[in-house]
Coordinates of C-alpha atoms in Angstrom, one line a residue:
Chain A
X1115 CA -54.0 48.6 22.4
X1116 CA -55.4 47.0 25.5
X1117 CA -55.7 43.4 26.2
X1118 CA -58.8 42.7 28.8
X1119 CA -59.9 39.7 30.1
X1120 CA -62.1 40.7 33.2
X1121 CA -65.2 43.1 33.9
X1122 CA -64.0 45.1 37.0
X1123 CA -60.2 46.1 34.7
X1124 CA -62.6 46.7 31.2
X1125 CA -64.5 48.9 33.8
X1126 CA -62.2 51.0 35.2
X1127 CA -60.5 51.1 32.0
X1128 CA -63.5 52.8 30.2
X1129 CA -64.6 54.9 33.6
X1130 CA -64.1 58.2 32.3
X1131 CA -64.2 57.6 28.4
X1132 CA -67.2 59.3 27.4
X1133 CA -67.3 58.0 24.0
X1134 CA -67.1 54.3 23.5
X1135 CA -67.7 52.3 20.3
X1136 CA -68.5 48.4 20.4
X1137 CA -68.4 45.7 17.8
X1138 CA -68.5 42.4 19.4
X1139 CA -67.2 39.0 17.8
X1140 CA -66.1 35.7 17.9
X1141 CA -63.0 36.3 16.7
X1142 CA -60.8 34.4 13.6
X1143 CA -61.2 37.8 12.1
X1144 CA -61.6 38.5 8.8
X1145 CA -62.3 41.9 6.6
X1146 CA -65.4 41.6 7.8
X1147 CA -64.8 42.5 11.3
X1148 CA -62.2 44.8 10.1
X1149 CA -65.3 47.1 8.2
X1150 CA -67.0 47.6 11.4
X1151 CA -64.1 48.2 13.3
X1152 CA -63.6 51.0 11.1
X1153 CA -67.6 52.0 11.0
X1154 CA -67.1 52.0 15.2
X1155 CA -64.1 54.3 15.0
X1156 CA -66.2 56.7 12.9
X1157 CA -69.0 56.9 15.5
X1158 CA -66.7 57.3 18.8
X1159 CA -63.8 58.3 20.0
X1160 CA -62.6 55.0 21.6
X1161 CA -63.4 51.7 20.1
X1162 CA -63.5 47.9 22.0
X1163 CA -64.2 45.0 20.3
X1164 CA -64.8 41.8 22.4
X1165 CA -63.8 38.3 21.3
X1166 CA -65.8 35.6 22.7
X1167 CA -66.9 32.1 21.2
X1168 CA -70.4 32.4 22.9
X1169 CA -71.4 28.7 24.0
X1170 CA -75.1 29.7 24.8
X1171 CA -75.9 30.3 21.0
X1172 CA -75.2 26.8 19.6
X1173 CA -77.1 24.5 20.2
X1174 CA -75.5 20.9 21.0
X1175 CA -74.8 19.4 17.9
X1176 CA -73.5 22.6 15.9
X1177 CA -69.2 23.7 15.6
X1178 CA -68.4 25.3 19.0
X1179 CA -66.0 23.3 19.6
X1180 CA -64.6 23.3 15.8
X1181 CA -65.4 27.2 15.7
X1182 CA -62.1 28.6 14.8
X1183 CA -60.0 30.3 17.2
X1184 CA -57.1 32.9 16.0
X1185 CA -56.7 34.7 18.7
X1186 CA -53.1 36.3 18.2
X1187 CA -53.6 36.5 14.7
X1188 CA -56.8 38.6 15.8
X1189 CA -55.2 40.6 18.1
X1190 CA -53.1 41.9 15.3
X1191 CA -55.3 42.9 13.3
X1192 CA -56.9 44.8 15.4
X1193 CA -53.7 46.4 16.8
X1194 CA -53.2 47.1 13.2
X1195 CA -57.0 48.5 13.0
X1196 CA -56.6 51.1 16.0
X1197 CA -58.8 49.4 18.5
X1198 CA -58.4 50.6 21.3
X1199 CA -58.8 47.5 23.8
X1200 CA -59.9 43.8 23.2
X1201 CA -62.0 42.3 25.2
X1202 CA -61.6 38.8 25.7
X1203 CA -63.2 37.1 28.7
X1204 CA -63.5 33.3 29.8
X1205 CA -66.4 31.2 29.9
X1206 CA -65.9 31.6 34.0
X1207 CA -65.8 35.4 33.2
X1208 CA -69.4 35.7 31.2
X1209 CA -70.8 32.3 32.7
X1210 CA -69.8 32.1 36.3
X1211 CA -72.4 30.1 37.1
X1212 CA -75.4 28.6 34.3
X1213 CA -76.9 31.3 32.9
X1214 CA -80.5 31.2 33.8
X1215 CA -81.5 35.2 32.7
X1216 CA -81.9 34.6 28.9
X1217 CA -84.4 36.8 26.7
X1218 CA -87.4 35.7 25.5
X1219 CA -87.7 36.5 22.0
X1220 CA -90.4 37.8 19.7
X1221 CA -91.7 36.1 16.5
X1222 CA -89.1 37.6 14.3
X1223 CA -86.4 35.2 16.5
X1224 CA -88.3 32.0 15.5
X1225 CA -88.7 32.1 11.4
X1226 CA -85.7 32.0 8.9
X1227 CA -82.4 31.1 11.0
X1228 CA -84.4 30.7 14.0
X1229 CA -86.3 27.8 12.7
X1230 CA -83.1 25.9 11.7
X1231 CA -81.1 26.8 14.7
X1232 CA -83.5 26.9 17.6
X1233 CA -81.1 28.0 20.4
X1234 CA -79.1 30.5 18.2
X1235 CA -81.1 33.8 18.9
X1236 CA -81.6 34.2 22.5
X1237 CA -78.0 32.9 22.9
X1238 CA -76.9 35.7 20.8
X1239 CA -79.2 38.2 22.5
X1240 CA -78.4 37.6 25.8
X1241 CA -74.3 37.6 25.5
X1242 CA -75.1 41.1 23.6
X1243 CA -77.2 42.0 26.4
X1244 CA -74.7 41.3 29.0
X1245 CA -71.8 42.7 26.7
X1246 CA -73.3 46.1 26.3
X1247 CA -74.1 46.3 30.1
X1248 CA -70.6 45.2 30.3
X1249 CA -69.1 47.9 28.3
X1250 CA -71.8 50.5 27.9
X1251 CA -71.0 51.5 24.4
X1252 CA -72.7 54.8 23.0
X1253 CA -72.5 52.6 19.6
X1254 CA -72.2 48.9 18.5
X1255 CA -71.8 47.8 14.9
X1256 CA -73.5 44.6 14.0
X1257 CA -72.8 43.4 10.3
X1258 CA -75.8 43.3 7.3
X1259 CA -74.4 39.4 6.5
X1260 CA -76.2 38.6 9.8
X1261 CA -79.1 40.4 8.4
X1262 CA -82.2 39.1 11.1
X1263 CA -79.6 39.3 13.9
X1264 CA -78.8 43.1 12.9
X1265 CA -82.7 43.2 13.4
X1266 CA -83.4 41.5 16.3
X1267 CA -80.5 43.4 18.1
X1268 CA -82.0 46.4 16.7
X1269 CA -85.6 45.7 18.0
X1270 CA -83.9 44.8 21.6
X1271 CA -82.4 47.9 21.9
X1272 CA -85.5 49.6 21.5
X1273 CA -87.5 47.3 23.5
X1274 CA -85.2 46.8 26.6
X1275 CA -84.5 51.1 26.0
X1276 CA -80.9 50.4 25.8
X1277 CA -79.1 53.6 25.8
X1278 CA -76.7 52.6 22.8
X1279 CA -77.4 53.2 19.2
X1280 CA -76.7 50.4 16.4
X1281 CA -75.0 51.2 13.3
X1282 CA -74.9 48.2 10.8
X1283 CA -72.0 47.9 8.4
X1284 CA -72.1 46.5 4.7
X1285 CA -71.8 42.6 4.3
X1286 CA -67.6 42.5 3.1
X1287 CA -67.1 40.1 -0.2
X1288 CA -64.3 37.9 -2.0
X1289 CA -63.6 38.6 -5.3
X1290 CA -65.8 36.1 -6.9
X1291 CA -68.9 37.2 -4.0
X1292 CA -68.8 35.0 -1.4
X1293 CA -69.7 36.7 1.8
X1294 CA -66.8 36.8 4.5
X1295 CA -67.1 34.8 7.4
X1296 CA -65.1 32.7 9.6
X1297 CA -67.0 29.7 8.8
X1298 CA -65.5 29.7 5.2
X1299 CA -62.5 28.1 7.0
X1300 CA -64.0 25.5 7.0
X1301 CA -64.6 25.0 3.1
X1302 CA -62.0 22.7 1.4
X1303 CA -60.6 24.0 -1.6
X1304 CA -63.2 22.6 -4.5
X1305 CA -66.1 24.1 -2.5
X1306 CA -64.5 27.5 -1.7
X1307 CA -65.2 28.0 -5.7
X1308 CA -68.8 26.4 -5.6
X1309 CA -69.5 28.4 -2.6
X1310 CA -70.6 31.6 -4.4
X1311 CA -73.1 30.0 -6.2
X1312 CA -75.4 31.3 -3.3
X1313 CA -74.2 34.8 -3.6
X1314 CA -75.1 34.4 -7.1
X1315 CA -78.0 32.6 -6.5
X1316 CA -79.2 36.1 -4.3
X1317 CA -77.8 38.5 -6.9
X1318 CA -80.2 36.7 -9.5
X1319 CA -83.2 36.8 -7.9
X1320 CA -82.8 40.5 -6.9
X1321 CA -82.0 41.6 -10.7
X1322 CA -85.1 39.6 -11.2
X1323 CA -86.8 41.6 -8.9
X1324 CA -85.5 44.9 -10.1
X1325 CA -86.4 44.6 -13.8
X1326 CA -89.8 43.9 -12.3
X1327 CA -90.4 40.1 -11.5
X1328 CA -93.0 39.6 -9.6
X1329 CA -93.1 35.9 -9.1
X1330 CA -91.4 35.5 -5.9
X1331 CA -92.4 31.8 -5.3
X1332 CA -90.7 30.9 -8.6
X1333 CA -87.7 32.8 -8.1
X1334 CA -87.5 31.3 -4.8
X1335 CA -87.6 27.6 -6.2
X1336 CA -85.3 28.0 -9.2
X1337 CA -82.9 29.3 -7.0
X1338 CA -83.4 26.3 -4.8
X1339 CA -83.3 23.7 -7.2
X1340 CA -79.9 25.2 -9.1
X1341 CA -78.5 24.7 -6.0
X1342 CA -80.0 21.5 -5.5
X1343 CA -78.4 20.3 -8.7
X1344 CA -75.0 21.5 -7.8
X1345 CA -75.0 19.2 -4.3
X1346 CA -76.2 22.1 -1.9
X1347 CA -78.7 21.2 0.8
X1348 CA -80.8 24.3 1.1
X1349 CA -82.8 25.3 4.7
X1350 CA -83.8 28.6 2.7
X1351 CA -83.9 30.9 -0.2
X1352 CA -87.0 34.0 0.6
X1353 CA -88.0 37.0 -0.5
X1354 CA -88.9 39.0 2.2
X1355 CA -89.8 42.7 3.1
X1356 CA -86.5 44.1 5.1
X1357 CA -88.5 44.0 8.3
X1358 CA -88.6 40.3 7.5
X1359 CA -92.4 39.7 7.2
X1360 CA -93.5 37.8 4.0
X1361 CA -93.2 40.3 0.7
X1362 CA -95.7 40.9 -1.1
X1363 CA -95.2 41.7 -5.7
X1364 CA -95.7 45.1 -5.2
X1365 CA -93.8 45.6 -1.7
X1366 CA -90.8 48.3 -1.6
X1367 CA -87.5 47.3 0.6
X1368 CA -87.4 44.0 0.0
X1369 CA -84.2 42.1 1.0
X1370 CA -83.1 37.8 -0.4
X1371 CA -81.5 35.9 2.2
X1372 CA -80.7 32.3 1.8
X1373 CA -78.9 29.8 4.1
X1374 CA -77.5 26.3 2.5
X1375 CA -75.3 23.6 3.3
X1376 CA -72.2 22.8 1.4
X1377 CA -71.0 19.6 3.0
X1378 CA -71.0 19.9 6.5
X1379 CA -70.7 23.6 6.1
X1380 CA -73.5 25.8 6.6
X1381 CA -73.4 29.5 4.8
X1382 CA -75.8 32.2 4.8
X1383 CA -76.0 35.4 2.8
X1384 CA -78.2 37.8 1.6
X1385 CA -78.8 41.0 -0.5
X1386 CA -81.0 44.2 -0.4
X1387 CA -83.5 45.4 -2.6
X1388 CA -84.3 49.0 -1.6
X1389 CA -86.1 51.6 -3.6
Chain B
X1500 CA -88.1 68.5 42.6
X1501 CA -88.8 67.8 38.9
X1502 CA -91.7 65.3 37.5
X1503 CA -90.1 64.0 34.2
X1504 CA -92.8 61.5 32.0
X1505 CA -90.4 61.3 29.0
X1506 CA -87.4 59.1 28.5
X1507 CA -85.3 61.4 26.5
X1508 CA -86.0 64.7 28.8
X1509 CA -84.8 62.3 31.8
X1510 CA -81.7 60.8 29.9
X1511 CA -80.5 64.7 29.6
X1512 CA -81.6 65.8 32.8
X1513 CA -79.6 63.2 34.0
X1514 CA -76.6 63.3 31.5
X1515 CA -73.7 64.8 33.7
X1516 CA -75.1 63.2 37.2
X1517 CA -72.5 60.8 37.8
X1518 CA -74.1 59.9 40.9
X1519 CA -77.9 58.8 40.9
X1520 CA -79.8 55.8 43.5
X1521 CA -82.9 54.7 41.8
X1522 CA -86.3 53.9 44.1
X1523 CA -88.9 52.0 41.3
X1524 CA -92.5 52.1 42.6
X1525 CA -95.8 51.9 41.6
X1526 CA -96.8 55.4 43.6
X1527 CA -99.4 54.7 46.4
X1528 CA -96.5 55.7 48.5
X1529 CA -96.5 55.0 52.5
X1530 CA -93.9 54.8 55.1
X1531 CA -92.6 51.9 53.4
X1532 CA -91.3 53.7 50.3
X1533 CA -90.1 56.7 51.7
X1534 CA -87.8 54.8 54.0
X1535 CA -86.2 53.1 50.8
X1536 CA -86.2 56.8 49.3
X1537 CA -83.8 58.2 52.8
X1538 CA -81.6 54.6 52.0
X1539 CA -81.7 55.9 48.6
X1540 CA -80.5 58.8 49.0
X1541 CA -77.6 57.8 51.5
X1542 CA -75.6 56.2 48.7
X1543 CA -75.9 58.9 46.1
X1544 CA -75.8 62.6 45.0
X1545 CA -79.1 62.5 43.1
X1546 CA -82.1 60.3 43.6
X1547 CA -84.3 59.1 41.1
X1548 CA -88.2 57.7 41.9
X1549 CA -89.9 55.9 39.2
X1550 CA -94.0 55.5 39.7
X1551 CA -95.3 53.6 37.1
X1552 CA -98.3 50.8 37.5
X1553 CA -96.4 48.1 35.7
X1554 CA -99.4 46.3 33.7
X1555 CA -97.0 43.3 32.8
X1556 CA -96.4 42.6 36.1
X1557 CA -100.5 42.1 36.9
X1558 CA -102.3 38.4 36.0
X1559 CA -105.8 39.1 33.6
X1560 CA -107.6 38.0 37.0
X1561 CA -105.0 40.7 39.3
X1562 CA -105.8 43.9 40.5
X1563 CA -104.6 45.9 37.8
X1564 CA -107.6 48.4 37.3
X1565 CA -108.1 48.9 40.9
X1566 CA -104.2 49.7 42.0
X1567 CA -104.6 52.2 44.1
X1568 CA -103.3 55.8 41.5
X1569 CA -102.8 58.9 43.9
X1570 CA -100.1 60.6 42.0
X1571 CA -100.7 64.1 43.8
X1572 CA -100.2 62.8 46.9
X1573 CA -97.1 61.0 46.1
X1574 CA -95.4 63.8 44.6
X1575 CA -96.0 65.6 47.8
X1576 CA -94.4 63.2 50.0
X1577 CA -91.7 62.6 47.1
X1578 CA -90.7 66.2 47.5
X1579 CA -91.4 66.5 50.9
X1580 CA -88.4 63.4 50.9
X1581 CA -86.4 65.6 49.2
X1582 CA -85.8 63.7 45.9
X1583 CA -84.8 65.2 42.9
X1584 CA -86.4 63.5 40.1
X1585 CA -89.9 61.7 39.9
X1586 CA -90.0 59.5 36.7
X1587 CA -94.1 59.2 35.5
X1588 CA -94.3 57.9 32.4
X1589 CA -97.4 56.9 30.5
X1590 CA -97.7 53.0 29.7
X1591 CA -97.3 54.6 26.0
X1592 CA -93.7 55.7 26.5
X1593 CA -92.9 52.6 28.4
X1594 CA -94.9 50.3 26.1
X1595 CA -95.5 52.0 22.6
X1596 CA -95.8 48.6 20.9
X1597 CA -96.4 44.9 22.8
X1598 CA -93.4 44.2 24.8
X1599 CA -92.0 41.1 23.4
X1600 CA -88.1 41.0 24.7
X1601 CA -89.2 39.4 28.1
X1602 CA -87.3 37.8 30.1
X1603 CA -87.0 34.2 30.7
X1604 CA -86.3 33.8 34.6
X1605 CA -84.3 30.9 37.0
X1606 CA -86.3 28.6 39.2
X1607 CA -86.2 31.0 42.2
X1608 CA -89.2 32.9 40.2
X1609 CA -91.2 29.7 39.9
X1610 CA -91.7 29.2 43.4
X1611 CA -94.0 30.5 46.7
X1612 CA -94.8 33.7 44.6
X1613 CA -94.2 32.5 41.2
X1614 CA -96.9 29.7 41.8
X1615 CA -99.5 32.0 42.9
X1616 CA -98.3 34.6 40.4
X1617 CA -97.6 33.0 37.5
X1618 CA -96.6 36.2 35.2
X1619 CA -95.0 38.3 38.1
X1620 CA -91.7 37.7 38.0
X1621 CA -91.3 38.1 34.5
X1622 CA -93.3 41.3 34.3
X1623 CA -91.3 42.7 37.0
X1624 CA -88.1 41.8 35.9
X1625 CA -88.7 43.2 32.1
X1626 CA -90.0 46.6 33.8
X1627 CA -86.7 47.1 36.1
X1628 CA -84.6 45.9 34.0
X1629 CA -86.2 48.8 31.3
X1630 CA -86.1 51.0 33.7
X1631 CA -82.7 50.4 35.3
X1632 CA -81.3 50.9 31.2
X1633 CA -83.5 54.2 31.5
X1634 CA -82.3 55.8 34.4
X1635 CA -78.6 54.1 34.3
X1636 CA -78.5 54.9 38.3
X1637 CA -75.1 53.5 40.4
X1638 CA -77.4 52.3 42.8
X1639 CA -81.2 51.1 43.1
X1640 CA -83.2 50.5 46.5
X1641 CA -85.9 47.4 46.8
X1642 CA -87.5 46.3 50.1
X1643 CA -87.3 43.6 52.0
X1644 CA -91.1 43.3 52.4
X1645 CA -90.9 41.5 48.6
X1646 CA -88.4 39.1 49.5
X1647 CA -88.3 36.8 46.6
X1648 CA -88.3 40.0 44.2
X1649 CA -85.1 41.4 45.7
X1650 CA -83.4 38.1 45.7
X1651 CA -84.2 38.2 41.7
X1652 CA -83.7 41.3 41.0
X1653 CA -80.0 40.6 42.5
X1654 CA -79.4 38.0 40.4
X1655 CA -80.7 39.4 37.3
X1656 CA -77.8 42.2 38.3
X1657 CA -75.1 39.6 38.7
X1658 CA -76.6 37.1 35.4
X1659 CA -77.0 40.1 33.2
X1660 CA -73.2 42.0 34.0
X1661 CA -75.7 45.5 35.0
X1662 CA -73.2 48.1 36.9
X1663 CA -75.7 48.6 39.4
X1664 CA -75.4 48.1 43.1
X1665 CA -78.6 46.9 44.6
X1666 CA -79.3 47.9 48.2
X1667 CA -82.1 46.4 50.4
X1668 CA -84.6 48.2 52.6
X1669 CA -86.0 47.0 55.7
X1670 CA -90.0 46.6 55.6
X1671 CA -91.9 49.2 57.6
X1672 CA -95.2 47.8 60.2
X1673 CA -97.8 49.7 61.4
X1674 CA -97.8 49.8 65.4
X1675 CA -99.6 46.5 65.4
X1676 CA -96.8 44.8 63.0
X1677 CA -98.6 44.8 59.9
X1678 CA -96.3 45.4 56.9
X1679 CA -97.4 48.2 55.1
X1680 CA -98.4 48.0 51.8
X1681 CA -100.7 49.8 49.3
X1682 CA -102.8 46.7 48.7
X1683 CA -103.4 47.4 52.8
X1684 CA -106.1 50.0 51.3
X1685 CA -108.1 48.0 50.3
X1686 CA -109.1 45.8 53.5
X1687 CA -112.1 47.2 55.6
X1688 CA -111.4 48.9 59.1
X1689 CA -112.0 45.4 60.6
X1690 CA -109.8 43.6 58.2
X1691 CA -107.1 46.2 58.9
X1692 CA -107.2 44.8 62.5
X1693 CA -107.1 41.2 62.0
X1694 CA -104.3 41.8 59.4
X1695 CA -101.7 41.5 61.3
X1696 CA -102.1 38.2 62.4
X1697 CA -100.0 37.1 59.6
X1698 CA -97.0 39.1 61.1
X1699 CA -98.3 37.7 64.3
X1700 CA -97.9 34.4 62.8
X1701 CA -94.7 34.7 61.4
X1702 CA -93.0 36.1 64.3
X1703 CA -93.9 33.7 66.9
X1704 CA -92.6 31.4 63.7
X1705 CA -89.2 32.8 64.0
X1706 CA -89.1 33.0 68.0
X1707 CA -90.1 29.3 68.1
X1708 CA -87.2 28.5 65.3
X1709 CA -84.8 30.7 67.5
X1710 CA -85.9 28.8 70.5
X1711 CA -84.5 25.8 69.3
X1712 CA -87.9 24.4 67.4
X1713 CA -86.7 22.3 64.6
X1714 CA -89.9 21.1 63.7
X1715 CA -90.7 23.3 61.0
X1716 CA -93.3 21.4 59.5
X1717 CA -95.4 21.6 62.5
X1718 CA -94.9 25.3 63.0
X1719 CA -96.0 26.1 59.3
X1720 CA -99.0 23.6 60.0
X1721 CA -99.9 25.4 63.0
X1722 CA -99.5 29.0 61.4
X1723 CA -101.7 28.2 58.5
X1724 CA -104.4 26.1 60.5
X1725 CA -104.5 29.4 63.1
X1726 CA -104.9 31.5 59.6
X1727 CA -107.7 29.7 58.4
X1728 CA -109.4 29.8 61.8
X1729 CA -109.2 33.3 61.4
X1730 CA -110.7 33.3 58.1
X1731 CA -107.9 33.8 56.4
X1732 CA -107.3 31.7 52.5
X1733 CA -103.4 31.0 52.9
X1734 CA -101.3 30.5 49.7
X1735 CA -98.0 29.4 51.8
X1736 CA -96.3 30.1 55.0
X1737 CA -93.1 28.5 55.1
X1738 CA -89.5 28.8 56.6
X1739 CA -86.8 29.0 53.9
X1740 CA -83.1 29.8 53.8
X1741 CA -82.4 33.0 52.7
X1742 CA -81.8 32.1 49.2
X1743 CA -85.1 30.8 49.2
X1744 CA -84.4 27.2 48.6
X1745 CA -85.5 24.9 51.2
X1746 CA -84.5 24.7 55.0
X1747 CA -83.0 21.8 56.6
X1748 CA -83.3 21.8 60.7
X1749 CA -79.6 23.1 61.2
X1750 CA -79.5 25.7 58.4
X1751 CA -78.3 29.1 59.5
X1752 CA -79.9 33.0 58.1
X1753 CA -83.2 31.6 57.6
X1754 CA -86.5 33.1 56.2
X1755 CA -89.9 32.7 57.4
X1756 CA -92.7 34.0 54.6
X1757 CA -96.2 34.1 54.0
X1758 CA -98.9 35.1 51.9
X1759 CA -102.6 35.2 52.8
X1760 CA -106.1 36.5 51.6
X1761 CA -108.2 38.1 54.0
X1762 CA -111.5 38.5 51.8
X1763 CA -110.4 39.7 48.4
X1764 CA -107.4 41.1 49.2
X1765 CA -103.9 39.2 49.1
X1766 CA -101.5 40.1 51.6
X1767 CA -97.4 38.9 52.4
X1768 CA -94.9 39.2 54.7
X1769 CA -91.6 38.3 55.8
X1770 CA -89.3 38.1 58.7
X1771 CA -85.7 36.9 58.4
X1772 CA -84.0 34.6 61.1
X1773 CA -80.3 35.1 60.8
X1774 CA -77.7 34.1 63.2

């Protein structure tokens, strides 16, 4: 496994590779990243993940400088994975100078997420931009836990006629259902266990919805106010169709996504409800 | 020669050339284009012309409807040029739904044209950049003539990591100094004649300035007052650096550009000053 930090070496490296898989991160890796990697190595012949805490999607008073950073740890697991290089650039690398191309986002980038983290989308969006110009995957693997990212990437790819197709890889789980992700790090001990109450809170409301609940609003709100009552602080719990437009009762693919604060901790999740 | 209107037909004719310049245009060709077609073709194996009237690009109040569309003949002088591949497509396959990843541009596309032409930049930079992700050449050709757009689009290059070399033309004058352009058909045969007074204006612009002139206030005064006089409506003549920020007496590689309506038709020009 390969260890790159700069654009011209990750270049010549993957000159004559004709088949390239992608799944970019911010590292402190966890068996989440790990599923993907092993989606991307399905899909291609060589796989690269990139590591890189990307500044431009929090906004000023979020945890970039607490995000965690595990970067031998990560290149482990990845050795151990069968990646094929790392990518892992500076700031000076990506962000020579302020970036001043950023994309301008459709409507889908401003509701759910977007609405509590303002900045977060076209930060995201234009890092993956320059990434896959960057390595010029054939593939990239973007996780379901990041549901309205997966989408929006999705949607980019299309609109900008990216060459690169997206595969999206199943949201990884503890035991008790608590969604993987590096921000669980931050969770003390006590809330680690509370944490899946939103899991559970999602898994709820879609049997609801199966055995043929229609109520949406009250789903929504009972939901909300469990959580409430157990010292959440909720920015969401929807029902929405899995393009993420509002769901009608009778609506088909329908997917529950919440995002709540535990503390100062902030976890999102949510579940499918296809036909 | 081939004429190719679809994306996917293009990306596998194109598949196993490993060597392809790019010349985007809007057809109407003239002198001016097939001069950035020969530079085109000097730094690759195949060569790649895009003509597509890019509706982004165009203002509500803009010439849009009454571009100048002569397809026939440009595929005539296109072959004639010996390139391989012209790229037509419809505004369907470019635009099947409302293009809403746009990009958000630096401060170099809010002045001198970017006043005037408030959704320019952005419309051009969205189409190239599609188009650029389309063709995936090695290197792409943009003339002089639209200063400001080449300065952008090499940025966008270096801000958005694209492995793409991007290669300037010079501008191509009648005998008489005006720059050609296809907005050039529509003045009247007397327009045609006073039209280059704007090169005219420029030039003696840039002699003065080489002279040792350092009043560049006065000379932009004097250009525009001799414009008017002429009947011109002038948006700006002014004398830049070449980055197109603004010019101090002793600043070396200077610009001098302008842009000017003689009756309904808006015309620009540049001429650099470089030591």
């Amino acid at each position: 496994m390969k260890i790159i930090t700069d654009i011209i070496s990750l270049r010549t490296y993957l000159k004559d590779k004709q088949s390239v898989s992608f799944v970019p991160t911010m590292g402190n890796l966890h068996e989440g990243h790990l599923s993907l990697v092993r989606t991307a190595k399905q899909h291609a012949d060589y796989n690269v993940v990139s590591i890189f805490v990307n500044r431009l999607q929090f906004s000023p008073n979020e945890d970039f400088n607490q995000y965690p950073r595990t970067f031998e740890r990560d290149c482990s697991l990845l050795k151990e994975a069968g990646v094929n290089v790392i990518f892992a650039p500076s700031e000076k690398i990506l962000y020579p100078v302020q970036q001043e191309f950023l994309l301008s986002l459709p409507p889908l980038a401003r509701t759910l997420e977007g609405r509590f983290r303002p900045d977060f989308f076209q930060g995201v969006a234009t890092i993956v931009l320059k990434l896959f110009n960057i390595v010029q995957p054939k593939t990239a693997v973007f996780g379901k836990k990041d549901y309205q990212q997966l989408l929006l990437v999705r949607e980019m790819v299309q609109q900008l006629n990216l060459p690169i197709e997206i595969i999206s890889g199943e949201t990884a789980r503890s035991s008790n259902g608590l969604a993987l992700s590096s921000r669980n790090n931050y969770l003390r001990e006590e809330q680690r266990l509370e944490a899946c109450r939103l899991y559970q809170s999602l898994l709820l409301i879609k049997q609801e919805v199966i055995s043929g609940n229609t109520d949406f609003k009250m789903l929504e709100i009972n939901a909300i106010k469990n959580l409430i009552q157990h010292g959440w602080k909720v920015d969401y719990i929807t029902i929405q169709r899995s393009t993420l437009t509002p769901a009608k009762p009778n609506d088909k693919d329908l997917v529950v996504l919440g995002a709540a604060w535990l503390g100062k901790t902030r976890l999102i999740d949510n579940l499918e409800i296809l036909d």
